[in-house]
């Protein structure tokens, strides 16, 4: 861990990351890509000095409340959060300034803050997104070794459902030749249906690789799935997009299940929902 100075916490589109880097250890992590210009080891977490003070100043200067989003680059519930509680502090500020929150994580630690999530959702909109990659628990431990298992995340989705907090599942990545099976997809979709999720982001039923993330991924493929690295090289070379050969079949199943259960499934629709600020404040009428 190290501290770094920043002038802003919120991006122009109200995106927020309290930390820079991650210790979840997911072998496919895109955030390791060289294009994101991490100056330190990815596991050497960068902590933004005076982050809550800077965030409050930015929220205070907003002309009206906004929908804040977090978790797209670095998980807000890495183990360090237990000590520093910057994510919890940011939620307290989101609540204080009547903003909404869309938060993405793979960790059951989010349940620590369910009191704030419920309070925000009562006033505006709180949406929790959970990434689910593989239905197989043993495979999950290989691909995502330092994070809550898929079943534990499913339990989080159920608890949030019972608390009245809407959820979205990020169904990614679908790794060619590894978790791109009908059995895996149907298992995850069953979890989504049982948990009553509002939407599922299916993206392209494959994975993407950039310089930096590709090398890290291949290093782990050699250890976990002997021969798989060469299969990827033979199939995809240095391509950015690596679609599953089963993509067409998987996409058809995905669309059918989502339609059957009334679950949002288009990327455009879901991102618009995640980023749109909504208020639940009662409007007084002439007769009140």
PDB file of C-alpha atoms in Angstrom:
ATOM      1  CA  UNK A   1       0.000   0.000   0.000  1.00  0.00           C
ATOM      2  CA  UNK A   2       1.136   3.529  -0.720  1.00  0.00           C
ATOM      3  CA  UNK A   3      -0.481   6.975  -0.655  1.00  0.00           C
ATOM      4  CA  UNK A   4      -0.696   9.232  -3.684  1.00  0.00           C
ATOM      5  CA  UNK A   5      -1.957  12.763  -4.211  1.00  0.00           C
ATOM      6  CA  UNK A   6      -4.961  13.453  -6.433  1.00  0.00           C
ATOM      7  CA  UNK A   7      -6.787  16.663  -7.246  1.00  0.00           C
ATOM      8  CA  UNK A   8     -10.137  15.019  -7.972  1.00  0.00           C
ATOM      9  CA  UNK A   9     -11.990  11.843  -7.047  1.00  0.00           C
ATOM     10  CA  UNK A  10     -15.046  12.121  -9.301  1.00  0.00           C
ATOM     11  CA  UNK A  11     -14.524  11.918 -13.051  1.00  0.00           C
ATOM     12  CA  UNK A  12     -16.416  14.264 -15.408  1.00  0.00           C
ATOM     13  CA  UNK A  13     -19.053  11.510 -15.727  1.00  0.00           C
ATOM     14  CA  UNK A  14     -19.215  10.948 -11.937  1.00  0.00           C
ATOM     15  CA  UNK A  15     -17.152   7.774 -11.912  1.00  0.00           C
ATOM     16  CA  UNK A  16     -15.192   7.167  -8.715  1.00  0.00           C
ATOM     17  CA  UNK A  17     -12.357   4.902  -7.565  1.00  0.00           C
ATOM     18  CA  UNK A  18     -11.152   5.199  -3.982  1.00  0.00           C
ATOM     19  CA  UNK A  19      -8.281   2.796  -4.619  1.00  0.00           C
ATOM     20  CA  UNK A  20      -5.931   2.116  -7.508  1.00  0.00           C
ATOM     21  CA  UNK A  21      -4.932  -1.511  -7.914  1.00  0.00           C
ATOM     22  CA  UNK A  22      -6.458  -4.720  -6.584  1.00  0.00           C
ATOM     23  CA  UNK A  23      -5.556  -7.854  -4.634  1.00  0.00           C
ATOM     24  CA  UNK A  24      -8.374 -10.139  -5.787  1.00  0.00           C
ATOM     25  CA  UNK A  25      -5.932 -11.990  -8.035  1.00  0.00           C
ATOM     26  CA  UNK A  26      -8.302 -12.633 -10.961  1.00  0.00           C
ATOM     27  CA  UNK A  27      -6.111 -14.151 -13.669  1.00  0.00           C
ATOM     28  CA  UNK A  28      -7.970 -12.407 -16.534  1.00  0.00           C
ATOM     29  CA  UNK A  29      -8.009  -8.872 -15.066  1.00  0.00           C
ATOM     30  CA  UNK A  30      -8.131  -6.196 -17.783  1.00  0.00           C
ATOM     31  CA  UNK A  31      -7.144  -3.449 -15.348  1.00  0.00           C
ATOM     32  CA  UNK A  32      -3.577  -4.806 -15.438  1.00  0.00           C
ATOM     33  CA  UNK A  33      -3.278  -3.634 -19.059  1.00  0.00           C
ATOM     34  CA  UNK A  34      -0.387  -1.299 -19.801  1.00  0.00           C
ATOM     35  CA  UNK A  35      -2.750   1.314 -21.215  1.00  0.00           C
ATOM     36  CA  UNK A  36      -3.894   2.149 -17.671  1.00  0.00           C
ATOM     37  CA  UNK A  37      -0.313   3.127 -16.749  1.00  0.00           C
ATOM     38  CA  UNK A  38       0.099   1.655 -13.288  1.00  0.00           C
ATOM     39  CA  UNK A  39       3.412   2.915 -11.946  1.00  0.00           C
ATOM     40  CA  UNK A  40       3.559   0.326  -9.164  1.00  0.00           C
ATOM     41  CA  UNK A  41       2.855  -3.385  -8.928  1.00  0.00           C
ATOM     42  CA  UNK A  42      -0.870  -3.940  -9.378  1.00  0.00           C
ATOM     43  CA  UNK A  43      -1.133  -5.453  -5.880  1.00  0.00           C
ATOM     44  CA  UNK A  44       0.596  -2.426  -4.327  1.00  0.00           C
ATOM     45  CA  UNK A  45      -2.626  -0.551  -3.694  1.00  0.00           C
ATOM     46  CA  UNK A  46      -2.600   3.165  -4.353  1.00  0.00           C
ATOM     47  CA  UNK A  47      -4.643   5.009  -1.725  1.00  0.00           C
ATOM     48  CA  UNK A  48      -5.819   8.464  -2.646  1.00  0.00           C
ATOM     49  CA  UNK A  49      -4.706  10.901   0.043  1.00  0.00           C
ATOM     50  CA  UNK A  50      -7.542  13.007   1.523  1.00  0.00           C
ATOM     51  CA  UNK A  51      -9.951  11.167  -0.791  1.00  0.00           C
ATOM     52  CA  UNK A  52     -13.066  11.770   1.315  1.00  0.00           C
ATOM     53  CA  UNK A  53     -12.277  15.444   1.794  1.00  0.00           C
ATOM     54  CA  UNK A  54     -11.814  15.914  -1.955  1.00  0.00           C
ATOM     55  CA  UNK A  55     -14.956  13.909  -2.751  1.00  0.00           C
ATOM     56  CA  UNK A  56     -17.084  15.938  -0.365  1.00  0.00           C
ATOM     57  CA  UNK A  57     -15.873  19.179  -1.904  1.00  0.00           C
ATOM     58  CA  UNK A  58     -16.756  17.904  -5.379  1.00  0.00           C
ATOM     59  CA  UNK A  59     -20.222  16.728  -4.315  1.00  0.00           C
ATOM     60  CA  UNK A  60     -20.887  19.958  -2.435  1.00  0.00           C
ATOM     61  CA  UNK A  61     -20.191  21.979  -5.573  1.00  0.00           C
ATOM     62  CA  UNK A  62     -22.587  19.988  -7.739  1.00  0.00           C
ATOM     63  CA  UNK A  63     -25.565  22.070  -8.827  1.00  0.00           C
ATOM     64  CA  UNK A  64     -27.819  19.045  -8.352  1.00  0.00           C
ATOM     65  CA  UNK A  65     -27.456  15.465  -7.117  1.00  0.00           C
ATOM     66  CA  UNK A  66     -25.901  12.909  -9.467  1.00  0.00           C
ATOM     67  CA  UNK A  67     -25.623   9.143  -9.892  1.00  0.00           C
ATOM     68  CA  UNK A  68     -22.131   8.161  -8.761  1.00  0.00           C
ATOM     69  CA  UNK A  69     -20.625   4.973 -10.212  1.00  0.00           C
ATOM     70  CA  UNK A  70     -17.731   2.975  -8.785  1.00  0.00           C
ATOM     71  CA  UNK A  71     -15.967  -0.355  -9.208  1.00  0.00           C
ATOM     72  CA  UNK A  72     -15.335  -0.445 -12.959  1.00  0.00           C
ATOM     73  CA  UNK A  73     -11.528  -0.255 -12.640  1.00  0.00           C
ATOM     74  CA  UNK A  74     -10.725  -1.389  -9.097  1.00  0.00           C
ATOM     75  CA  UNK A  75     -12.991  -3.272  -6.708  1.00  0.00           C
ATOM     76  CA  UNK A  76     -14.147  -0.966  -3.888  1.00  0.00           C
ATOM     77  CA  UNK A  77     -14.215  -3.867  -1.416  1.00  0.00           C
ATOM     78  CA  UNK A  78     -10.643  -5.143  -1.482  1.00  0.00           C
ATOM     79  CA  UNK A  79      -9.408  -6.392   1.939  1.00  0.00           C
ATOM     80  CA  UNK A  80      -7.753  -3.025   2.639  1.00  0.00           C
ATOM     81  CA  UNK A  81     -11.234  -1.480   2.808  1.00  0.00           C
ATOM     82  CA  UNK A  82     -11.805  -3.247   6.126  1.00  0.00           C
ATOM     83  CA  UNK A  83      -9.099  -1.058   7.644  1.00  0.00           C
ATOM     84  CA  UNK A  84      -9.397   2.220   5.745  1.00  0.00           C
ATOM     85  CA  UNK A  85     -13.166   2.276   5.114  1.00  0.00           C
ATOM     86  CA  UNK A  86     -12.880   4.764   2.259  1.00  0.00           C
ATOM     87  CA  UNK A  87     -15.712   3.087   0.369  1.00  0.00           C
ATOM     88  CA  UNK A  88     -17.961   3.319   3.417  1.00  0.00           C
ATOM     89  CA  UNK A  89     -16.978   6.936   3.865  1.00  0.00           C
ATOM     90  CA  UNK A  90     -17.809   7.683   0.242  1.00  0.00           C
ATOM     91  CA  UNK A  91     -21.250   6.078   0.646  1.00  0.00           C
ATOM     92  CA  UNK A  92     -21.889   8.283   3.668  1.00  0.00           C
ATOM     93  CA  UNK A  93     -21.116  11.327   1.514  1.00  0.00           C
ATOM     94  CA  UNK A  94     -23.290  10.052  -1.339  1.00  0.00           C
ATOM     95  CA  UNK A  95     -26.147   9.776   1.150  1.00  0.00           C
ATOM     96  CA  UNK A  96     -25.421  13.181   2.705  1.00  0.00           C
ATOM     97  CA  UNK A  97     -25.606  14.957  -0.645  1.00  0.00           C
ATOM     98  CA  UNK A  98     -28.707  13.052  -1.852  1.00  0.00           C
ATOM     99  CA  UNK A  99     -26.827  11.333  -4.672  1.00  0.00           C
ATOM    100  CA  UNK A 100     -27.414   7.866  -6.063  1.00  0.00           C
ATOM    101  CA  UNK A 101     -24.856   5.081  -6.317  1.00  0.00           C
ATOM    102  CA  UNK A 102     -24.112   2.285  -8.776  1.00  0.00           C
ATOM    103  CA  UNK A 103     -21.445   0.027  -7.313  1.00  0.00           C
ATOM    104  CA  UNK A 104     -19.693  -2.992  -8.848  1.00  0.00           C
ATOM    105  CA  UNK A 105     -17.914  -5.639  -6.773  1.00  0.00           C
ATOM    106  CA  UNK A 106     -17.039  -9.329  -6.458  1.00  0.00           C
ATOM    107  CA  UNK A 107     -16.898  -9.238  -2.671  1.00  0.00           C
ATOM    108  CA  UNK A 108     -19.373 -10.152   0.047  1.00  0.00           C
ATOM    109  CA  UNK A 109     -17.789  -7.361   2.103  1.00  0.00           C
ATOM    110  CA  UNK A 110     -20.373  -5.083   0.550  1.00  0.00           C
ATOM    111  CA  UNK A 111     -22.900  -6.443   3.043  1.00  0.00           C
ATOM    112  CA  UNK A 112     -21.073  -4.546   5.792  1.00  0.00           C
ATOM    113  CA  UNK A 113     -22.532  -1.375   4.274  1.00  0.00           C
ATOM    114  CA  UNK A 114     -26.066  -2.599   3.659  1.00  0.00           C
ATOM    115  CA  UNK A 115     -27.381   0.024   6.082  1.00  0.00           C
ATOM    116  CA  UNK A 116     -26.056   2.816   3.870  1.00  0.00           C
ATOM    117  CA  UNK A 117     -27.122   1.089   0.661  1.00  0.00           C
ATOM    118  CA  UNK A 118     -30.684   0.826   1.956  1.00  0.00           C
ATOM    119  CA  UNK A 119     -30.679   4.446   3.140  1.00  0.00           C
ATOM    120  CA  UNK A 120     -29.489   5.687  -0.258  1.00  0.00           C
ATOM    121  CA  UNK A 121     -32.038   3.516  -2.060  1.00  0.00           C
ATOM    122  CA  UNK A 122     -34.856   4.926   0.052  1.00  0.00           C
ATOM    123  CA  UNK A 123     -34.017   8.459  -1.116  1.00  0.00           C
ATOM    124  CA  UNK A 124     -32.684   7.986  -4.637  1.00  0.00           C
ATOM    125  CA  UNK A 125     -31.322   4.901  -6.396  1.00  0.00           C
ATOM    126  CA  UNK A 126     -28.772   2.375  -5.229  1.00  0.00           C
ATOM    127  CA  UNK A 127     -27.852  -0.405  -7.648  1.00  0.00           C
ATOM    128  CA  UNK A 128     -25.356  -3.130  -6.785  1.00  0.00           C
ATOM    129  CA  UNK A 129     -23.651  -4.974  -9.626  1.00  0.00           C
ATOM    130  CA  UNK A 130     -21.993  -8.308  -8.958  1.00  0.00           C
ATOM    131  CA  UNK A 131     -19.670 -10.078 -11.383  1.00  0.00           C
ATOM    132  CA  UNK A 132     -20.328 -13.789 -11.888  1.00  0.00           C
ATOM    133  CA  UNK A 133     -17.844 -15.674 -14.038  1.00  0.00           C
ATOM    134  CA  UNK A 134     -18.243 -19.382 -13.399  1.00  0.00           C
ATOM    135  CA  UNK A 135     -20.870 -21.592 -11.788  1.00  0.00           C
ATOM    136  CA  UNK A 136     -18.242 -24.185 -10.872  1.00  0.00           C
ATOM    137  CA  UNK A 137     -16.851 -23.312  -7.425  1.00  0.00           C
ATOM    138  CA  UNK A 138     -13.513 -25.058  -7.954  1.00  0.00           C
ATOM    139  CA  UNK A 139     -12.982 -23.303 -11.281  1.00  0.00           C
ATOM    140  CA  UNK A 140     -13.939 -20.026  -9.603  1.00  0.00           C
ATOM    141  CA  UNK A 141     -11.152 -20.508  -7.043  1.00  0.00           C
ATOM    142  CA  UNK A 142      -8.661 -20.942  -9.891  1.00  0.00           C
ATOM    143  CA  UNK A 143      -9.786 -17.933 -11.918  1.00  0.00           C
ATOM    144  CA  UNK A 144     -10.561 -15.602  -8.990  1.00  0.00           C
ATOM    145  CA  UNK A 145      -8.502 -16.924  -6.062  1.00  0.00           C
ATOM    146  CA  UNK A 146      -8.772 -14.130  -3.494  1.00  0.00           C
ATOM    147  CA  UNK A 147     -12.425 -13.160  -3.712  1.00  0.00           C
ATOM    148  CA  UNK A 148     -15.847 -14.390  -2.599  1.00  0.00           C
ATOM    149  CA  UNK A 149     -16.861 -17.537  -4.466  1.00  0.00           C
ATOM    150  CA  UNK A 150     -19.700 -17.516  -6.962  1.00  0.00           C
ATOM    151  CA  UNK A 151     -22.076 -19.113  -4.471  1.00  0.00           C
ATOM    152  CA  UNK A 152     -21.174 -16.523  -1.837  1.00  0.00           C
ATOM    153  CA  UNK A 153     -21.896 -13.772  -4.356  1.00  0.00           C
ATOM    154  CA  UNK A 154     -25.217 -15.417  -5.179  1.00  0.00           C
ATOM    155  CA  UNK A 155     -26.064 -15.258  -1.474  1.00  0.00           C
ATOM    156  CA  UNK A 156     -25.199 -11.542  -1.525  1.00  0.00           C
ATOM    157  CA  UNK A 157     -27.625 -11.052  -4.412  1.00  0.00           C
ATOM    158  CA  UNK A 158     -30.379 -12.767  -2.421  1.00  0.00           C
ATOM    159  CA  UNK A 159     -29.757 -10.616   0.658  1.00  0.00           C
ATOM    160  CA  UNK A 160     -29.807  -7.439  -1.436  1.00  0.00           C
ATOM    161  CA  UNK A 161     -33.031  -8.583  -3.118  1.00  0.00           C
ATOM    162  CA  UNK A 162     -34.654  -9.087   0.274  1.00  0.00           C
ATOM    163  CA  UNK A 163     -33.456  -5.605   1.288  1.00  0.00           C
ATOM    164  CA  UNK A 164     -35.184  -4.075  -1.742  1.00  0.00           C
ATOM    165  CA  UNK A 165     -31.933  -3.098  -3.453  1.00  0.00           C
ATOM    166  CA  UNK A 166     -31.894  -3.679  -7.246  1.00  0.00           C
ATOM    167  CA  UNK A 167     -29.030  -5.751  -8.631  1.00  0.00           C
ATOM    168  CA  UNK A 168     -27.302  -6.315 -11.952  1.00  0.00           C
ATOM    169  CA  UNK A 169     -24.998  -9.218 -12.810  1.00  0.00           C
ATOM    170  CA  UNK A 170     -21.947  -8.753 -15.003  1.00  0.00           C
ATOM    171  CA  UNK A 171     -21.608 -12.109 -16.775  1.00  0.00           C
ATOM    172  CA  UNK A 172     -17.953 -11.891 -17.691  1.00  0.00           C
ATOM    173  CA  UNK A 173     -15.536 -12.875 -18.872  1.00  0.00           C
ATOM    174  CA  UNK A 174     -16.565 -15.964 -20.778  1.00  0.00           C
ATOM    175  CA  UNK A 175     -13.138 -17.490 -21.370  1.00  0.00           C
ATOM    176  CA  UNK A 176     -12.878 -19.576 -24.552  1.00  0.00           C
ATOM    177  CA  UNK A 177     -12.247 -23.280 -23.877  1.00  0.00           C
ATOM    178  CA  UNK A 178     -12.508 -22.732 -20.090  1.00  0.00           C
ATOM    179  CA  UNK A 179     -15.941 -21.566 -18.901  1.00  0.00           C
ATOM    180  CA  UNK A 180     -17.754 -21.150 -22.227  1.00  0.00           C
ATOM    181  CA  UNK A 181     -20.135 -24.078 -21.751  1.00  0.00           C
ATOM    182  CA  UNK A 182     -23.903 -24.297 -21.713  1.00  0.00           C
ATOM    183  CA  UNK A 183     -23.733 -25.900 -18.263  1.00  0.00           C
ATOM    184  CA  UNK A 184     -21.807 -22.948 -16.870  1.00  0.00           C
ATOM    185  CA  UNK A 185     -24.082 -20.372 -18.467  1.00  0.00           C
ATOM    186  CA  UNK A 186     -27.306 -22.027 -17.334  1.00  0.00           C
ATOM    187  CA  UNK A 187     -25.958 -22.371 -13.789  1.00  0.00           C
ATOM    188  CA  UNK A 188     -25.207 -18.643 -13.560  1.00  0.00           C
ATOM    189  CA  UNK A 189     -28.502 -17.698 -15.207  1.00  0.00           C
ATOM    190  CA  UNK A 190     -30.346 -19.872 -12.693  1.00  0.00           C
ATOM    191  CA  UNK A 191     -28.670 -17.944  -9.871  1.00  0.00           C
ATOM    192  CA  UNK A 192     -29.725 -14.670 -11.536  1.00  0.00           C
ATOM    193  CA  UNK A 193     -33.352 -15.764 -11.881  1.00  0.00           C
ATOM    194  CA  UNK A 194     -33.511 -17.026  -8.285  1.00  0.00           C
ATOM    195  CA  UNK A 195     -31.982 -13.798  -6.997  1.00  0.00           C
ATOM    196  CA  UNK A 196     -34.418 -11.643  -8.967  1.00  0.00           C
ATOM    197  CA  UNK A 197     -31.761  -9.523 -10.669  1.00  0.00           C
ATOM    198  CA  UNK A 198     -32.921  -6.549 -12.694  1.00  0.00           C
ATOM    199  CA  UNK A 199     -30.395  -6.962 -15.477  1.00  0.00           C
ATOM    200  CA  UNK A 200     -27.574  -9.136 -16.801  1.00  0.00           C
ATOM    201  CA  UNK A 201     -24.696  -7.746 -18.851  1.00  0.00           C
ATOM    202  CA  UNK A 202     -23.660 -10.475 -21.295  1.00  0.00           C
ATOM    203  CA  UNK A 203     -21.213  -8.433 -23.379  1.00  0.00           C
ATOM    204  CA  UNK A 204     -19.696 -10.496 -26.217  1.00  0.00           C
ATOM    205  CA  UNK A 205     -19.425 -14.049 -24.834  1.00  0.00           C
ATOM    206  CA  UNK A 206     -15.676 -14.117 -24.955  1.00  0.00           C
ATOM    207  CA  UNK A 207     -12.841 -12.141 -23.447  1.00  0.00           C
ATOM    208  CA  UNK A 208     -10.510  -9.306 -24.373  1.00  0.00           C
ATOM    209  CA  UNK A 209      -6.767  -9.074 -23.940  1.00  0.00           C
ATOM    210  CA  UNK A 210      -4.372  -6.147 -24.068  1.00  0.00           C
ATOM    211  CA  UNK A 211      -0.637  -5.838 -23.548  1.00  0.00           C
ATOM    212  CA  UNK A 212      -0.010  -6.390 -19.872  1.00  0.00           C
ATOM    213  CA  UNK A 213      -3.159  -8.311 -19.062  1.00  0.00           C
ATOM    214  CA  UNK A 214      -2.389 -10.893 -21.779  1.00  0.00           C
ATOM    215  CA  UNK A 215       1.008 -11.773 -20.311  1.00  0.00           C
ATOM    216  CA  UNK A 216      -0.439 -12.128 -16.822  1.00  0.00           C
ATOM    217  CA  UNK A 217      -3.262 -14.329 -18.098  1.00  0.00           C
ATOM    218  CA  UNK A 218      -0.944 -16.574 -20.093  1.00  0.00           C
ATOM    219  CA  UNK A 219       1.390 -17.028 -17.123  1.00  0.00           C
ATOM    220  CA  UNK A 220      -1.469 -18.432 -15.089  1.00  0.00           C
ATOM    221  CA  UNK A 221      -2.827 -20.531 -17.954  1.00  0.00           C
ATOM    222  CA  UNK A 222       0.478 -22.389 -18.020  1.00  0.00           C
ATOM    223  CA  UNK A 223       0.119 -23.252 -14.334  1.00  0.00           C
ATOM    224  CA  UNK A 224      -3.599 -23.984 -14.157  1.00  0.00           C
ATOM    225  CA  UNK A 225      -4.469 -25.433 -17.575  1.00  0.00           C
ATOM    226  CA  UNK A 226      -1.430 -27.069 -19.207  1.00  0.00           C
ATOM    227  CA  UNK A 227      -1.486 -26.592 -22.971  1.00  0.00           C
ATOM    228  CA  UNK A 228      -4.170 -23.884 -22.853  1.00  0.00           C
ATOM    229  CA  UNK A 229      -1.756 -21.000 -23.439  1.00  0.00           C
ATOM    230  CA  UNK A 230      -0.642 -22.461 -26.758  1.00  0.00           C
ATOM    231  CA  UNK A 231      -4.260 -23.070 -27.740  1.00  0.00           C
ATOM    232  CA  UNK A 232      -5.004 -19.366 -27.137  1.00  0.00           C
ATOM    233  CA  UNK A 233      -1.942 -18.293 -29.089  1.00  0.00           C
ATOM    234  CA  UNK A 234      -2.874 -20.563 -32.016  1.00  0.00           C
ATOM    235  CA  UNK A 235      -6.487 -19.353 -31.987  1.00  0.00           C
ATOM    236  CA  UNK A 236      -6.221 -15.647 -31.231  1.00  0.00           C
ATOM    237  CA  UNK A 237      -2.603 -14.541 -31.636  1.00  0.00           C
ATOM    238  CA  UNK A 238      -2.391 -10.964 -30.325  1.00  0.00           C
ATOM    239  CA  UNK A 239      -6.026 -10.056 -31.029  1.00  0.00           C
ATOM    240  CA  UNK A 240      -7.869  -7.808 -28.606  1.00  0.00           C
ATOM    241  CA  UNK A 241     -11.212  -9.590 -28.986  1.00  0.00           C
ATOM    242  CA  UNK A 242     -11.214 -13.320 -28.279  1.00  0.00           C
ATOM    243  CA  UNK A 243     -14.738 -14.667 -28.841  1.00  0.00           C
ATOM    244  CA  UNK A 244     -15.818 -18.087 -27.682  1.00  0.00           C
ATOM    245  CA  UNK A 245     -16.437 -20.564 -30.500  1.00  0.00           C
ATOM    246  CA  UNK A 246     -19.713 -21.260 -28.671  1.00  0.00           C
ATOM    247  CA  UNK A 247     -20.754 -17.601 -28.631  1.00  0.00           C
ATOM    248  CA  UNK A 248     -23.757 -17.928 -30.950  1.00  0.00           C
ATOM    249  CA  UNK A 249     -25.257 -20.812 -28.982  1.00  0.00           C
ATOM    250  CA  UNK A 250     -24.585 -19.158 -25.614  1.00  0.00           C
ATOM    251  CA  UNK A 251     -26.027 -15.822 -26.742  1.00  0.00           C
ATOM    252  CA  UNK A 252     -29.256 -17.515 -27.863  1.00  0.00           C
ATOM    253  CA  UNK A 253     -29.669 -19.210 -24.473  1.00  0.00           C
ATOM    254  CA  UNK A 254     -28.896 -15.931 -22.694  1.00  0.00           C
ATOM    255  CA  UNK A 255     -31.476 -13.962 -24.654  1.00  0.00           C
ATOM    256  CA  UNK A 256     -34.136 -16.646 -24.246  1.00  0.00           C
ATOM    257  CA  UNK A 257     -33.768 -16.863 -20.451  1.00  0.00           C
ATOM    258  CA  UNK A 258     -33.682 -13.081 -19.993  1.00  0.00           C
ATOM    259  CA  UNK A 259     -36.799 -12.619 -22.139  1.00  0.00           C
ATOM    260  CA  UNK A 260     -38.621 -15.421 -20.330  1.00  0.00           C
ATOM    261  CA  UNK A 261     -37.998 -13.849 -16.922  1.00  0.00           C
ATOM    262  CA  UNK A 262     -38.261 -10.157 -17.843  1.00  0.00           C
ATOM    263  CA  UNK A 263     -34.592  -9.395 -17.152  1.00  0.00           C
ATOM    264  CA  UNK A 264     -32.889  -6.463 -18.885  1.00  0.00           C
ATOM    265  CA  UNK A 265     -30.193  -7.810 -21.194  1.00  0.00           C
ATOM    266  CA  UNK A 266     -28.982  -5.152 -23.623  1.00  0.00           C
ATOM    267  CA  UNK A 267     -25.792  -3.292 -22.792  1.00  0.00           C
ATOM    268  CA  UNK A 268     -27.253   0.088 -23.793  1.00  0.00           C
ATOM    269  CA  UNK A 269     -30.369  -0.305 -21.652  1.00  0.00           C
ATOM    270  CA  UNK A 270     -28.473  -1.491 -18.580  1.00  0.00           C
ATOM    271  CA  UNK A 271     -25.775   1.179 -18.696  1.00  0.00           C
ATOM    272  CA  UNK A 272     -28.414   3.868 -19.110  1.00  0.00           C
ATOM    273  CA  UNK A 273     -30.140   2.476 -16.021  1.00  0.00           C
ATOM    274  CA  UNK A 274     -26.916   2.308 -13.996  1.00  0.00           C
ATOM    275  CA  UNK A 275     -25.919   5.867 -14.854  1.00  0.00           C
ATOM    276  CA  UNK A 276     -29.303   7.596 -14.579  1.00  0.00           C
ATOM    277  CA  UNK A 277     -30.033   9.537 -11.414  1.00  0.00           C
ATOM    278  CA  UNK A 278     -33.519   9.036 -10.016  1.00  0.00           C
ATOM    279  CA  UNK A 279     -35.162  10.600  -6.997  1.00  0.00           C
ATOM    280  CA  UNK A 280     -37.825   9.057  -4.786  1.00  0.00           C
ATOM    281  CA  UNK A 281     -38.636  12.283  -2.965  1.00  0.00           C
ATOM    282  CA  UNK A 282     -42.389  12.769  -2.836  1.00  0.00           C
ATOM    283  CA  UNK A 283     -43.536  15.707  -4.909  1.00  0.00           C
ATOM    284  CA  UNK A 284     -46.158  17.825  -3.180  1.00  0.00           C
ATOM    285  CA  UNK A 285     -49.297  18.438  -5.190  1.00  0.00           C
ATOM    286  CA  UNK A 286     -51.844  21.264  -4.957  1.00  0.00           C
ATOM    287  CA  UNK A 287     -54.048  19.047  -2.776  1.00  0.00           C
ATOM    288  CA  UNK A 288     -51.364  18.120  -0.189  1.00  0.00           C
TER     289      UNK A 288
END
